[in-house]
Amino acid sequence: MSSWVKATKINQKTHRERHQPEERKKLGLLEKKQDYKVRADHFNKKKKTLKILKKKALEKNVDEFHTHMINSKLVDGEHFDTNKPENEDSEEQKLLMDTQDMKYIASRRIIEKRKIDKIKSQNHMIDAANQIENTHVFFVEDETEAKQFDLVKRLDTLPELLHRRTNRLKVEHIKEMNLPLPSKRMRLVKEKQVNKLSKRIEREKNLSVIERKLFVNKFLNEKPKMVKAGTPSSAPVYQWKFERKENWFNTSLEQNDRNYIDPIKKLDTYK
């Protein structure tokens, strides 16, 4: 029957809703029935949701247990979330510990260590002297001179060389020298080497932490006491129960005494 109804509607004129008249164009588009239906459904859905929430709020038991109570506390009538403990392993450490063994981690750490030493030997640790934390004290006569104190004039050098702790040239020496200016390419190469070195040091440190964690996990079957929890930058610290070991030297002597046969007694037995 429905197929006949559809067939009769083939030649039926499609119903078109009128658009917004020109004199009311400033008010925007004219709302059609399908637009009203979407808006009405959305309104009824919100109304139903609010009704359910109000009912839950009226029927709520304050003393009823819920899982969020474990990680929160009530202070002066306000809820505060407690700080969650830091994860012992980072995402990278979990991935390596689940997929690789201790021998592979140790080999990768040794490779990273050798690469770090190679980069340091290439750079010759030029800036090592500038990283030494020491102080240089200058004495003045009074507070007025201290306020007017100019470090560049006192050291007779350029402001660009103040950060140096060694080989700080004076102005008169710089005028006599004819040095080429450092190129932009050399500066970029140096920055690239420094970034590369810092990343490899961080990777080597991370691998050493993973290696220690895997080494500790081998002995956790004895259920030791945890002294310090582990973090992404350090392995956990455990304390095992002390067990007195049997003296190997004395036991070996006793076994040798049991196995020893006196040759004279042995001859007596054959008589």
XYZ file of C-alpha atoms in Angstrom, residues 101-190:
90
model
C 66.204 -6.491 28.372
C 68.986 -5.223 30.635
C 71.835 -6.247 28.297
C 70.413 -4.163 25.444
C 69.919 -1.132 27.726
C 73.498 -1.477 29.034
C 74.915 -1.676 25.508
C 72.962 1.404 24.400
C 74.146 3.321 27.470
C 77.787 2.469 26.725
C 77.352 3.611 23.111
C 75.835 6.921 24.258
C 78.670 7.374 26.768
C 81.292 6.907 24.043
C 79.512 9.383 21.754
C 79.408 11.943 24.577
C 83.159 11.553 25.156
C 83.774 11.937 21.421
C 81.774 15.191 21.204
C 83.544 16.568 24.281
C 86.944 15.745 22.798
C 86.010 17.525 19.556
C 84.905 20.681 21.360
C 87.976 20.608 23.648
C 85.809 21.986 26.448
C 86.441 25.595 25.356
C 83.803 27.059 27.636
C 84.669 24.916 30.663
C 86.662 27.711 32.296
C 83.768 30.155 31.914
C 81.452 27.846 33.878
C 83.591 27.915 37.048
C 81.662 29.654 39.820
C 84.140 32.027 41.450
C 84.064 35.703 42.413
C 86.287 38.696 41.773
C 86.065 41.370 44.479
C 86.843 45.016 43.735
C 87.449 47.446 46.607
C 86.402 51.119 46.421
C 86.755 54.084 48.731
C 83.109 55.008 49.448
C 79.489 54.377 48.412
C 79.537 57.125 45.776
C 82.394 55.439 43.949
C 80.608 52.086 44.292
C 77.495 53.486 42.591
C 79.566 54.988 39.757
C 81.714 51.867 39.388
C 82.114 50.754 35.757
C 83.444 47.240 35.325
C 84.352 47.755 31.648
C 86.584 50.740 32.437
C 88.122 49.021 35.438
C 89.136 45.939 33.439
C 89.959 48.006 30.332
C 88.201 45.579 28.014
C 85.133 45.305 25.806
C 81.602 44.545 27.141
C 81.483 41.442 24.914
C 84.457 39.941 26.810
C 83.163 40.438 30.359
C 81.728 36.915 30.571
C 85.175 35.410 29.989
C 87.120 34.237 33.011
C 90.279 33.496 31.040
C 91.956 35.187 28.070
C 90.154 38.492 28.671
C 92.031 40.862 26.370
C 92.436 44.573 27.002
C 91.460 47.304 24.543
C 95.038 48.249 23.693
C 95.875 44.638 22.847
C 92.756 44.234 20.711
C 93.681 47.326 18.658
C 97.055 45.835 17.814
C 95.580 42.485 16.749
C 94.033 41.728 13.368
C 91.583 38.887 14.018
C 88.836 37.670 11.669
C 85.320 38.027 12.983
C 83.547 34.760 13.925
C 81.271 33.692 11.106
C 77.584 32.955 11.528
C 78.153 29.444 10.249
C 80.679 28.668 13.000
C 78.269 29.963 15.638
C 75.465 27.761 14.301
C 77.763 24.717 14.252
C 78.747 25.366 17.870
